[in-house]
Protein backbone atom coordinates (compact mmCIF):
# COMPACT_ATOMS: atom_id res chain seq x y z
CA UNK A 1 0.00 0.00 0.00
CA UNK A 2 1.30 3.45 -0.87
CA UNK A 3 0.72 6.26 1.58
CA UNK A 4 0.07 9.38 -0.46
CA UNK A 5 -1.98 11.49 1.89
CA UNK A 6 -0.61 14.30 3.95
CA UNK A 7 0.37 13.47 7.48
CA UNK A 8 -1.62 16.17 9.18
CA UNK A 9 -1.24 14.36 12.45
CA UNK A 10 2.54 14.19 12.21
CA UNK A 11 4.11 16.57 14.69
CA UNK A 12 7.58 17.47 15.80
CA UNK A 13 7.19 18.37 19.43
CA UNK A 14 9.15 19.43 22.45
CA UNK A 15 11.47 22.27 23.24
CA UNK A 16 15.05 22.05 22.11
CA UNK A 17 17.66 22.54 24.79
CA UNK A 18 20.80 24.54 24.22
CA UNK A 19 22.69 21.99 26.27
CA UNK A 20 25.08 19.71 24.41
CA UNK A 21 24.82 16.87 26.90
CA UNK A 22 21.99 14.37 27.28
CA UNK A 23 20.15 12.84 30.16
CA UNK A 24 21.58 10.03 32.24
CA UNK A 25 18.12 8.65 32.95
CA UNK A 26 18.10 5.06 31.76
CA UNK A 27 14.85 4.10 33.39
CA UNK A 28 11.65 3.61 31.49
CA UNK A 29 10.67 1.55 28.54
CA UNK A 30 11.62 0.77 25.03
CA UNK A 31 9.48 -0.71 22.38
CA UNK A 32 6.11 0.36 23.70
CA UNK A 33 4.27 3.64 23.66
CA UNK A 34 4.84 4.05 27.37
CA UNK A 35 8.28 4.77 28.78
CA UNK A 36 10.23 1.78 30.07
CA UNK A 37 13.81 0.58 30.23
CA UNK A 38 15.86 0.07 27.08
CA UNK A 39 16.40 -3.51 28.17
CA UNK A 40 12.73 -4.18 27.53
CA UNK A 41 13.38 -3.70 23.82
CA UNK A 42 15.27 -7.00 23.58
CA UNK A 43 13.63 -10.36 23.14
CA UNK A 44 15.42 -11.57 26.27
CA UNK A 45 17.48 -10.07 29.08
CA UNK A 46 20.68 -11.70 27.82
CA UNK A 47 21.00 -9.71 24.60
CA UNK A 48 24.64 -9.73 23.57
CA UNK A 49 26.88 -9.23 20.58
CA UNK A 50 28.40 -6.46 18.52
CA UNK A 51 27.22 -4.56 15.44
CA UNK A 52 28.64 -1.80 13.30
CA UNK A 53 26.68 1.11 11.86
CA UNK A 54 27.69 4.24 9.97
CA UNK A 55 26.40 7.29 8.16
CA UNK A 56 24.84 10.63 8.98
CA UNK A 57 26.89 12.94 11.15
CA UNK A 58 23.69 14.95 11.68
CA UNK A 59 22.42 12.28 14.07
CA UNK A 60 25.78 11.53 15.69
CA UNK A 61 24.86 13.17 19.00
CA UNK A 62 21.55 11.29 19.09
CA UNK A 63 23.20 7.94 18.36
CA UNK A 64 25.81 8.57 21.06
CA UNK A 65 23.14 9.27 23.67
CA UNK A 66 20.96 6.36 22.59
CA UNK A 67 23.92 3.97 22.57
CA UNK A 68 24.93 5.06 26.07
CA UNK A 69 21.45 4.40 27.43
CA UNK A 70 20.88 1.20 25.48
CA UNK A 71 24.20 -0.45 26.33
CA UNK A 72 23.83 0.54 29.98
CA UNK A 73 20.68 -1.56 30.04
CA UNK A 74 22.20 -4.23 27.77
CA UNK A 75 25.85 -4.48 28.90
CA UNK A 76 26.50 -7.45 26.64
CA UNK A 77 25.94 -5.33 23.53
CA UNK A 78 28.49 -3.22 21.67
CA UNK A 79 27.29 -0.78 19.01
CA UNK A 80 29.94 1.00 16.96
CA UNK A 81 28.62 3.97 14.97
CA UNK A 82 30.91 5.84 12.58
CA UNK A 83 29.58 9.31 11.59
CA UNK A 84 31.16 9.07 8.16
CA UNK A 85 28.42 10.92 6.30
CA UNK A 86 25.20 9.70 4.71
CA UNK A 87 26.74 8.69 1.40
CA UNK A 88 29.50 6.66 2.99
CA UNK A 89 27.03 5.04 5.37
CA UNK A 90 24.71 3.93 2.58
CA UNK A 91 27.62 2.46 0.62
CA UNK A 92 28.84 0.63 3.72
CA UNK A 93 25.36 -0.84 4.18
CA UNK A 94 25.16 -1.91 0.54
CA UNK A 95 28.58 -3.55 0.87
CA UNK A 96 27.40 -5.41 3.97
CA UNK A 97 29.95 -3.97 6.39
CA UNK A 98 27.33 -2.34 8.66
CA UNK A 99 24.00 -3.56 10.02
CA UNK A 100 22.27 -0.24 9.45
CA UNK A 101 23.08 3.10 7.89
CA UNK A 102 22.03 6.55 9.02
CA UNK A 103 21.12 8.75 6.06
CA UNK A 104 19.67 12.25 5.85
CA UNK A 105 17.95 11.27 2.62
CA UNK A 106 16.12 8.12 1.62
CA UNK A 107 17.62 5.58 -0.76
CA UNK A 108 17.31 6.76 -4.35
CA UNK A 109 18.29 6.06 -7.97
CA UNK A 110 20.11 2.70 -8.06
CA UNK A 111 20.56 2.49 -4.27
CA UNK A 112 17.26 0.67 -3.46
CA UNK A 113 18.08 -2.23 -5.80
CA UNK A 114 21.63 -2.48 -4.45
CA UNK A 115 20.39 -2.35 -0.85
CA UNK A 116 17.72 -4.99 -1.56
CA UNK A 117 20.43 -7.24 -3.02
CA UNK A 118 22.44 -6.81 0.19
CA UNK A 119 19.41 -7.91 2.22
CA UNK A 120 19.07 -11.06 0.02
CA UNK A 121 15.84 -12.44 1.55
CA UNK A 122 14.03 -9.15 2.07
CA UNK A 123 13.88 -5.48 1.18
CA UNK A 124 15.83 -2.55 2.57
CA UNK A 125 13.59 -0.01 4.27
CA UNK A 126 13.95 3.67 5.18
CA UNK A 127 12.86 4.29 8.77
CA UNK A 128 12.74 7.98 9.78
CA UNK A 129 14.05 8.35 13.32
CA UNK A 130 15.57 11.81 13.85
CA UNK A 131 14.24 15.20 12.79
CA UNK A 132 17.00 17.79 12.51
CA UNK A 133 16.08 21.29 11.40
CA UNK A 134 18.83 22.76 9.19
CA UNK A 135 20.06 26.18 10.26
CA UNK A 136 21.63 28.74 7.95
CA UNK A 137 24.51 29.86 10.15
CA UNK A 138 26.79 32.85 9.70
CA UNK A 139 29.58 34.80 11.38
CA UNK A 140 29.03 38.50 10.99
CA UNK A 141 29.78 40.48 14.18
CA UNK A 142 27.28 43.25 14.80
CA UNK A 143 24.64 41.85 12.44
CA UNK A 144 21.87 40.11 14.34
CA UNK A 145 18.59 38.79 12.98
CA UNK A 146 19.86 38.42 9.41
CA UNK A 147 17.09 37.61 6.92
CA UNK A 148 17.72 35.67 3.72
CA UNK A 149 15.35 34.71 0.92
CA UNK A 150 15.83 31.45 -0.99
CA UNK A 151 16.88 33.41 -4.10
CA UNK A 152 19.56 35.24 -2.11
CA UNK A 153 20.77 31.99 -0.55
CA UNK A 154 21.01 30.46 -4.01
CA UNK A 155 23.19 33.36 -5.16
CA UNK A 156 25.43 33.15 -2.11
CA UNK A 157 26.03 29.41 -2.36
CA UNK A 158 26.41 29.54 -6.15
CA UNK A 159 29.15 32.16 -5.66
CA UNK A 160 27.33 34.89 -7.61
CA UNK A 161 26.78 36.98 -4.46
CA UNK A 162 30.21 37.52 -2.94
CA UNK A 163 29.99 40.42 -0.45
CA UNK A 164 27.78 40.95 2.55
CA UNK A 165 26.60 44.37 1.35
CA UNK A 166 25.32 43.00 -1.96
CA UNK A 167 22.09 44.60 -3.15
CA UNK A 168 20.17 41.32 -2.78
CA UNK A 169 21.13 40.95 0.88
CA UNK A 170 20.32 44.62 1.47
CA UNK A 171 16.87 44.07 -0.03
CA UNK A 172 16.23 41.23 2.43
CA UNK A 173 17.54 43.38 5.32
CA UNK A 174 16.54 47.02 4.66
CA UNK A 175 17.26 48.15 8.21
CA UNK A 176 20.56 46.33 8.74
CA UNK A 177 24.02 47.85 8.54
CA UNK A 178 25.85 45.37 6.36
CA UNK A 179 29.65 45.41 5.99
CA UNK A 180 31.46 44.94 2.69
CA UNK A 181 33.15 41.86 4.12
CA UNK A 182 33.75 39.09 1.54
CA UNK A 183 31.39 36.14 1.93
CA UNK A 184 33.07 32.85 2.82
CA UNK A 185 30.50 30.20 1.86
CA UNK A 186 31.22 26.78 3.36
CA UNK A 187 29.70 23.49 2.20
CA UNK A 188 30.17 19.87 3.15
CA UNK A 189 33.25 18.36 1.48
CA UNK A 190 32.00 14.81 2.07
CA UNK A 191 28.87 13.26 0.58
CA UNK A 192 26.15 14.39 2.89
CA UNK A 193 22.41 14.01 3.31
CA UNK A 194 22.44 17.51 4.74
CA UNK A 195 23.81 18.81 1.44
CA UNK A 196 21.21 16.73 -0.39
CA UNK A 197 18.37 18.29 1.61
CA UNK A 198 19.81 21.80 1.40
CA UNK A 199 20.22 21.60 -2.38
CA UNK A 200 16.71 20.14 -2.68
CA UNK A 201 15.49 23.24 -0.86
CA UNK A 202 17.48 25.51 -3.21
CA UNK A 203 16.26 23.65 -6.31
CA UNK A 204 12.63 23.90 -5.18
CA UNK A 205 12.71 27.53 -4.10
CA UNK A 206 15.61 29.41 -5.69
CA UNK A 207 17.24 29.90 -9.06
CA UNK A 208 19.58 26.98 -8.39
CA UNK A 209 21.07 25.57 -11.62
CA UNK A 210 22.46 22.35 -10.14
CA UNK A 211 20.75 19.05 -9.44
CA UNK A 212 20.28 18.14 -5.76
CA UNK A 213 22.85 15.63 -4.57
CA UNK A 214 24.77 14.41 -1.56
CA UNK A 215 27.96 15.66 -3.21
CA UNK A 216 28.31 19.44 -3.43
CA UNK A 217 28.42 20.64 -7.07
CA UNK A 218 31.95 21.69 -8.01
CA UNK A 219 30.53 24.43 -10.25
CA UNK A 220 29.11 26.22 -7.22
CA UNK A 221 32.61 26.61 -5.77
CA UNK A 222 32.89 27.72 -2.14
CA UNK A 223 34.97 26.15 0.62
CA UNK A 224 34.58 22.60 1.88
CA UNK A 225 34.58 21.29 5.44
CA UNK A 226 34.11 17.69 6.48
CA UNK A 227 31.18 16.67 8.64
CA UNK A 228 28.72 18.75 10.61
CA UNK A 229 31.33 19.46 13.27
CA UNK A 230 33.75 20.67 10.58
CA UNK A 231 31.13 23.08 9.23
CA UNK A 232 30.33 24.43 12.69
CA UNK A 233 33.97 25.01 13.60
CA UNK A 234 34.76 26.60 10.21
CA UNK A 235 31.94 29.11 10.54
CA UNK A 236 32.81 29.87 14.14
CA UNK A 237 36.45 30.56 13.24
CA UNK A 238 35.86 32.57 10.03
CA UNK A 239 34.50 36.10 10.00
CA UNK A 240 32.21 36.57 7.01
CA UNK A 241 31.38 32.85 6.86
CA UNK A 242 28.02 31.30 6.07
CA UNK A 243 26.92 27.69 5.83
CA UNK A 244 24.16 25.17 6.56
CA UNK A 245 24.23 22.76 9.48
CA UNK A 246 21.83 20.89 11.74
CA UNK A 247 20.34 22.94 14.56
CA UNK A 248 22.01 20.84 17.26
CA UNK A 249 25.47 21.76 15.95
CA UNK A 250 24.48 25.42 15.52
CA UNK A 251 23.25 25.60 19.11
CA UNK A 252 26.20 23.71 20.57
CA UNK A 253 28.63 26.10 18.82
CA UNK A 254 26.57 29.23 19.65
CA UNK A 255 26.41 30.25 15.99
CA UNK A 256 24.30 33.07 14.58
CA UNK A 257 21.25 31.76 12.72
CA UNK A 258 19.49 33.54 9.87
CA UNK A 259 15.75 33.81 9.36
CA UNK A 260 14.78 32.15 6.08
CA UNK A 261 11.82 33.06 3.88
CA UNK A 262 9.30 30.31 3.18
CA UNK A 263 7.17 29.90 0.07
CA UNK A 264 4.87 32.71 1.17
CA UNK A 265 7.80 35.13 1.46
CA UNK A 266 7.60 35.19 5.26
CA UNK A 267 10.98 35.36 7.02
CA UNK A 268 10.82 32.72 9.74
CA UNK A 269 13.08 32.13 12.72
CA UNK A 270 14.15 28.53 13.25
CA UNK A 271 12.42 27.05 16.29
CA UNK A 272 11.09 23.56 17.05
CA UNK A 273 7.58 24.82 16.39
CA UNK A 274 8.41 26.51 13.06
CA UNK A 275 10.25 23.42 11.80
CA UNK A 276 7.35 21.21 12.92
CA UNK A 277 4.98 23.10 10.63
CA UNK A 278 7.01 22.01 7.61
CA UNK A 279 7.32 18.40 8.75
CA UNK A 280 3.54 18.31 9.22
CA UNK A 281 3.13 18.72 5.44
CA UNK A 282 5.40 15.75 4.60
CA UNK A 283 3.98 12.87 2.56
CA UNK A 284 5.01 9.23 2.79
CA UNK A 285 6.14 8.19 -0.68
CA UNK A 286 7.38 4.74 0.28
CA UNK A 287 5.28 1.58 0.35
CA UNK A 288 4.61 -0.86 3.16
CA UNK A 289 7.16 -0.37 5.94
CA UNK A 290 9.39 1.79 3.74
CA UNK A 291 8.67 5.25 5.16
CA UNK A 292 10.57 7.51 2.75
CA UNK A 293 9.14 11.02 3.02
CA UNK A 294 8.60 13.86 0.58
CA UNK A 295 9.11 17.31 2.16
CA UNK A 296 7.53 20.47 0.78
CA UNK A 297 10.47 22.88 0.88
CA UNK A 298 8.31 25.60 -0.70
CA UNK A 299 5.67 25.39 2.00
CA UNK A 300 3.44 28.44 2.33
CA UNK A 301 2.18 27.46 5.77
CA UNK A 302 2.23 30.51 8.04
CA UNK A 303 5.15 30.42 10.45
CA UNK A 304 6.79 27.39 8.79
CA UNK A 305 10.59 27.27 8.63
CA UNK A 306 11.33 25.61 5.28
CA UNK A 307 14.69 23.81 5.65
CA UNK A 308 14.37 20.56 7.57
CA UNK A 309 15.83 17.10 7.21
CA UNK A 310 14.82 13.71 8.49
CA UNK A 311 17.50 11.13 9.24
CA UNK A 312 16.56 7.58 8.29
CA UNK A 313 17.90 4.37 9.75
CA UNK A 314 18.28 2.15 6.67
CA UNK A 315 18.29 -1.57 7.32
CA UNK A 316 16.84 -4.86 6.10
CA UNK A 317 13.22 -5.62 6.83
CA UNK A 318 14.34 -9.23 6.43
CA UNK A 319 17.77 -10.62 5.66
CA UNK A 320 20.11 -9.48 8.42
CA UNK A 321 22.29 -12.09 10.11
CA UNK A 322 20.57 -13.44 13.22
CA UNK A 323 22.78 -11.63 15.74
CA UNK A 324 22.56 -8.36 13.81
CA UNK A 325 18.78 -8.65 13.48
CA UNK A 326 18.23 -9.05 17.21
CA UNK A 327 20.40 -6.09 18.15
CA UNK A 328 19.19 -3.79 15.37
CA UNK A 329 15.54 -4.48 16.14
CA UNK A 330 16.06 -4.07 19.88
CA UNK A 331 18.06 -0.85 19.48
CA UNK A 332 15.60 0.74 17.05
CA UNK A 333 12.70 -0.31 19.25
CA UNK A 334 14.34 1.70 22.01
CA UNK A 335 15.12 4.72 19.80
CA UNK A 336 11.47 4.82 18.65
CA UNK A 337 10.13 4.52 22.20
CA UNK A 338 8.83 7.46 24.19
CA UNK A 339 12.05 7.48 26.23
CA UNK A 340 14.27 7.27 23.17
CA UNK A 341 12.50 10.12 21.41
CA UNK A 342 12.34 12.22 24.58
CA UNK A 343 16.14 12.01 24.84
CA UNK A 344 16.37 14.02 21.60
CA UNK A 345 14.99 17.15 23.25
CA UNK A 346 18.16 17.61 25.26
CA UNK A 347 20.38 17.33 22.20
CA UNK A 348 18.99 19.93 19.81
CA UNK A 349 16.73 17.58 17.84
CA UNK A 350 12.95 17.35 17.64
CA UNK A 351 11.14 14.12 18.56
CA UNK A 352 8.75 12.38 16.20
CA UNK A 353 5.13 12.04 17.23
CA UNK A 354 1.65 11.19 16.05
CA UNK A 355 0.89 9.10 12.97
CA UNK A 356 4.46 9.00 11.73
CA UNK A 357 5.83 7.66 15.01
CA UNK A 358 3.17 4.94 15.02
CA UNK A 359 4.22 3.89 11.52
CA UNK A 360 7.90 3.94 12.55
CA UNK A 361 7.18 1.56 15.43
CA UNK A 362 5.28 -0.76 13.10
CA UNK A 363 8.20 -0.79 10.66
CA UNK A 364 10.71 -1.62 13.41
CA UNK A 365 8.49 -4.42 14.68
CA UNK A 366 8.53 -5.95 11.19
CA UNK A 367 12.33 -6.43 11.21
CA UNK A 368 12.91 -10.18 11.23
XYZ file of C-alpha atoms in Angstrom:
368
model
C 0.000 0.000 0.000
C 1.303 3.449 -0.872
C 0.720 6.262 1.581
C 0.068 9.382 -0.464
C -1.984 11.486 1.893
C -0.608 14.303 3.955
C 0.366 13.469 7.481
C -1.618 16.169 9.177
C -1.236 14.356 12.454
C 2.537 14.192 12.209
C 4.112 16.570 14.694
C 7.580 17.474 15.799
C 7.187 18.373 19.428
C 9.152 19.435 22.452
C 11.466 22.273 23.244
C 15.053 22.049 22.110
C 17.663 22.544 24.789
C 20.800 24.539 24.222
C 22.688 21.990 26.270
C 25.082 19.712 24.411
C 24.815 16.869 26.899
C 21.992 14.373 27.284
C 20.151 12.838 30.164
C 21.584 10.032 32.240
C 18.123 8.652 32.954
C 18.103 5.058 31.762
C 14.851 4.104 33.391
C 11.646 3.611 31.490
C 10.666 1.548 28.539
C 11.621 0.769 25.029
C 9.483 -0.710 22.379
C 6.112 0.363 23.703
C 4.270 3.642 23.659
C 4.841 4.054 27.372
C 8.278 4.765 28.782
C 10.227 1.783 30.072
C 13.814 0.583 30.229
C 15.865 0.073 27.078
C 16.403 -3.513 28.174
C 12.731 -4.176 27.535
C 13.382 -3.704 23.820
C 15.273 -6.996 23.580
C 13.628 -10.363 23.141
C 15.419 -11.565 26.273
C 17.479 -10.075 29.081
C 20.677 -11.696 27.825
C 20.998 -9.715 24.604
C 24.635 -9.726 23.566
C 26.876 -9.229 20.584
C 28.402 -6.462 18.515
C 27.215 -4.563 15.443
C 28.640 -1.798 13.299
C 26.679 1.111 11.857
C 27.691 4.244 9.965
C 26.399 7.287 8.162
C 24.841 10.631 8.975
C 26.886 12.943 11.154
C 23.689 14.945 11.684
C 22.422 12.283 14.067
C 25.776 11.528 15.694
C 24.856 13.170 19.002
C 21.550 11.289 19.086
C 23.203 7.943 18.363
C 25.811 8.574 21.060
C 23.135 9.267 23.673
C 20.958 6.365 22.589
C 23.916 3.973 22.566
C 24.935 5.058 26.067
C 21.452 4.395 27.430
C 20.877 1.197 25.479
C 24.199 -0.449 26.327
C 23.830 0.535 29.985
C 20.678 -1.561 30.042
C 22.197 -4.234 27.771
C 25.848 -4.475 28.902
C 26.504 -7.450 26.638
C 25.940 -5.333 23.528
C 28.489 -3.220 21.667
C 27.294 -0.784 19.006
C 29.938 1.000 16.960
C 28.621 3.974 14.969
C 30.911 5.844 12.579
C 29.585 9.311 11.594
C 31.162 9.069 8.155
C 28.417 10.923 6.298
C 25.196 9.700 4.712
C 26.739 8.690 1.398
C 29.497 6.655 2.991
C 27.029 5.042 5.370
C 24.706 3.934 2.578
C 27.616 2.462 0.620
C 28.845 0.625 3.715
C 25.360 -0.840 4.183
C 25.156 -1.913 0.539
C 28.583 -3.555 0.875
C 27.403 -5.415 3.970
C 29.948 -3.969 6.385
C 27.325 -2.340 8.658
C 23.999 -3.560 10.020
C 22.267 -0.242 9.450
C 23.083 3.103 7.894
C 22.034 6.553 9.016
C 21.123 8.754 6.059
C 19.672 12.252 5.854
C 17.947 11.272 2.620
C 16.123 8.118 1.623
C 17.624 5.582 -0.758
C 17.308 6.761 -4.354
C 18.291 6.055 -7.973
C 20.107 2.704 -8.058
C 20.561 2.492 -4.274
C 17.261 0.666 -3.460
C 18.078 -2.233 -5.805
C 21.628 -2.481 -4.453
C 20.389 -2.349 -0.851
C 17.721 -4.989 -1.556
C 20.432 -7.237 -3.015
C 22.444 -6.809 0.185
C 19.407 -7.912 2.217
C 19.067 -11.062 0.020
C 15.842 -12.441 1.551
C 14.029 -9.150 2.068
C 13.881 -5.479 1.180
C 15.832 -2.551 2.567
C 13.595 -0.008 4.275
C 13.948 3.667 5.180
C 12.857 4.289 8.772
C 12.738 7.983 9.780
C 14.048 8.353 13.320
C 15.575 11.811 13.854
C 14.236 15.202 12.789
C 16.997 17.787 12.510
C 16.082 21.289 11.400
C 18.826 22.763 9.193
C 20.063 26.184 10.263
C 21.632 28.739 7.953
C 24.513 29.863 10.150
C 26.788 32.853 9.696
C 29.579 34.798 11.379
C 29.026 38.502 10.994
C 29.777 40.481 14.182
C 27.283 43.254 14.804
C 24.636 41.845 12.438
C 21.875 40.109 14.343
C 18.590 38.785 12.982
C 19.859 38.424 9.409
C 17.086 37.610 6.919
C 17.720 35.673 3.716
C 15.349 34.710 0.918
C 15.833 31.452 -0.994
C 16.878 33.405 -4.099
C 19.557 35.239 -2.108
C 20.770 31.995 -0.550
C 21.014 30.463 -4.011
C 23.189 33.357 -5.157
C 25.426 33.146 -2.109
C 26.027 29.412 -2.362
C 26.414 29.542 -6.146
C 29.151 32.160 -5.659
C 27.330 34.893 -7.610
C 26.780 36.985 -4.460
C 30.211 37.516 -2.940
C 29.987 40.419 -0.452
C 27.777 40.950 2.546
C 26.598 44.373 1.355
C 25.323 42.998 -1.959
C 22.086 44.600 -3.150
C 20.171 41.317 -2.782
C 21.134 40.950 0.885
C 20.320 44.623 1.474
C 16.870 44.074 -0.028
C 16.234 41.234 2.427
C 17.538 43.378 5.324
C 16.544 47.020 4.655
C 17.265 48.149 8.209
C 20.560 46.331 8.740
C 24.022 47.850 8.542
C 25.850 45.368 6.362
C 29.646 45.408 5.989
C 31.459 44.942 2.689
C 33.152 41.856 4.115
C 33.750 39.092 1.538
C 31.386 36.143 1.933
C 33.067 32.848 2.820
C 30.504 30.201 1.864
C 31.220 26.779 3.358
C 29.704 23.495 2.202
C 30.174 19.868 3.151
C 33.246 18.363 1.477
C 32.004 14.811 2.074
C 28.874 13.260 0.577
C 26.147 14.386 2.891
C 22.406 14.008 3.311
C 22.438 17.514 4.738
C 23.811 18.813 1.440
C 21.213 16.726 -0.390
C 18.374 18.291 1.614
C 19.810 21.799 1.399
C 20.220 21.600 -2.381
C 16.710 20.136 -2.681
C 15.492 23.236 -0.861
C 17.476 25.509 -3.206
C 16.263 23.648 -6.306
C 12.632 23.901 -5.175
C 12.706 27.532 -4.104
C 15.608 29.408 -5.685
C 17.240 29.900 -9.061
C 19.581 26.980 -8.392
C 21.074 25.574 -11.616
C 22.462 22.349 -10.145
C 20.751 19.050 -9.440
C 20.280 18.145 -5.758
C 22.853 15.633 -4.574
C 24.771 14.411 -1.558
C 27.959 15.655 -3.205
C 28.313 19.437 -3.432
C 28.417 20.640 -7.075
C 31.945 21.693 -8.010
C 30.534 24.431 -10.255
C 29.107 26.216 -7.223
C 32.609 26.607 -5.768
C 32.892 27.718 -2.143
C 34.969 26.151 0.624
C 34.579 22.598 1.875
C 34.579 21.292 5.438
C 34.108 17.685 6.480
C 31.179 16.675 8.637
C 28.719 18.752 10.607
C 31.329 19.461 13.269
C 33.747 20.669 10.583
C 31.129 23.076 9.232
C 30.333 24.427 12.686
C 33.968 25.014 13.600
C 34.762 26.598 10.211
C 31.936 29.115 10.536
C 32.813 29.866 14.142
C 36.448 30.560 13.237
C 35.865 32.567 10.034
C 34.499 36.104 10.001
C 32.208 36.567 7.010
C 31.384 32.853 6.859
C 28.019 31.300 6.066
C 26.922 27.686 5.829
C 24.165 25.174 6.560
C 24.226 22.757 9.476
C 21.831 20.890 11.742
C 20.342 22.940 14.559
C 22.011 20.838 17.263
C 25.466 21.761 15.948
C 24.483 25.423 15.522
C 23.254 25.597 19.107
C 26.202 23.711 20.569
C 28.627 26.100 18.823
C 26.569 29.227 19.647
C 26.410 30.253 15.992
C 24.295 33.069 14.576
C 21.246 31.760 12.716
C 19.489 33.543 9.865
C 15.748 33.812 9.361
C 14.777 32.150 6.083
C 11.824 33.061 3.882
C 9.304 30.315 3.182
C 7.166 29.899 0.069
C 4.873 32.705 1.173
C 7.796 35.134 1.456
C 7.604 35.188 5.258
C 10.979 35.359 7.021
C 10.818 32.715 9.739
C 13.080 32.135 12.722
C 14.154 28.533 13.247
C 12.418 27.051 16.288
C 11.088 23.557 17.049
C 7.582 24.819 16.389
C 8.413 26.513 13.061
C 10.249 23.418 11.803
C 7.348 21.207 12.915
C 4.983 23.097 10.635
C 7.015 22.015 7.615
C 7.324 18.395 8.753
C 3.545 18.307 9.223
C 3.134 18.717 5.441
C 5.403 15.751 4.604
C 3.983 12.873 2.560
C 5.014 9.234 2.791
C 6.138 8.192 -0.676
C 7.376 4.736 0.279
C 5.277 1.576 0.346
C 4.610 -0.857 3.159
C 7.155 -0.368 5.935
C 9.385 1.790 3.742
C 8.672 5.248 5.163
C 10.568 7.507 2.753
C 9.142 11.025 3.023
C 8.602 13.864 0.582
C 9.111 17.307 2.164
C 7.534 20.468 0.777
C 10.473 22.880 0.877
C 8.313 25.598 -0.705
C 5.666 25.391 1.995
C 3.437 28.441 2.332
C 2.177 27.461 5.766
C 2.226 30.507 8.037
C 5.147 30.425 10.449
C 6.787 27.393 8.792
C 10.590 27.266 8.628
C 11.329 25.606 5.279
C 14.691 23.805 5.651
C 14.365 20.555 7.571
C 15.828 17.099 7.210
C 14.825 13.711 8.493
C 17.499 11.132 9.238
C 16.563 7.578 8.295
C 17.900 4.366 9.745
C 18.281 2.154 6.671
C 18.292 -1.572 7.318
C 16.837 -4.858 6.096
C 13.218 -5.622 6.825
C 14.343 -9.232 6.426
C 17.772 -10.625 5.660
C 20.110 -9.481 8.424
C 22.287 -12.088 10.107
C 20.567 -13.445 13.215
C 22.778 -11.635 15.738
C 22.559 -8.361 13.812
C 18.780 -8.653 13.480
C 18.227 -9.055 17.212
C 20.404 -6.091 18.153
C 19.190 -3.789 15.367
C 15.535 -4.484 16.136
C 16.060 -4.074 19.877
C 18.062 -0.852 19.483
C 15.603 0.743 17.048
C 12.697 -0.310 19.255
C 14.343 1.695 22.009
C 15.120 4.718 19.800
C 11.467 4.821 18.651
C 10.125 4.520 22.200
C 8.835 7.464 24.191
C 12.046 7.476 26.226
C 14.272 7.269 23.170
C 12.497 10.115 21.412
C 12.344 12.219 24.582
C 16.145 12.011 24.836
C 16.371 14.018 21.601
C 14.994 17.152 23.250
C 18.162 17.611 25.262
C 20.376 17.325 22.202
C 18.994 19.930 19.808
C 16.731 17.580 17.845
C 12.951 17.348 17.641
C 11.139 14.119 18.565
C 8.751 12.383 16.197
C 5.130 12.040 17.229
C 1.651 11.192 16.050
C 0.894 9.101 12.975
C 4.459 8.998 11.726
C 5.829 7.665 15.012
C 3.171 4.941 15.020
C 4.223 3.887 11.520
C 7.896 3.944 12.553
C 7.183 1.555 15.432
C 5.275 -0.763 13.105
C 8.204 -0.790 10.658
C 10.706 -1.622 13.406
C 8.491 -4.416 14.683
C 8.534 -5.947 11.192
C 12.333 -6.432 11.206
C 12.911 -10.185 11.228
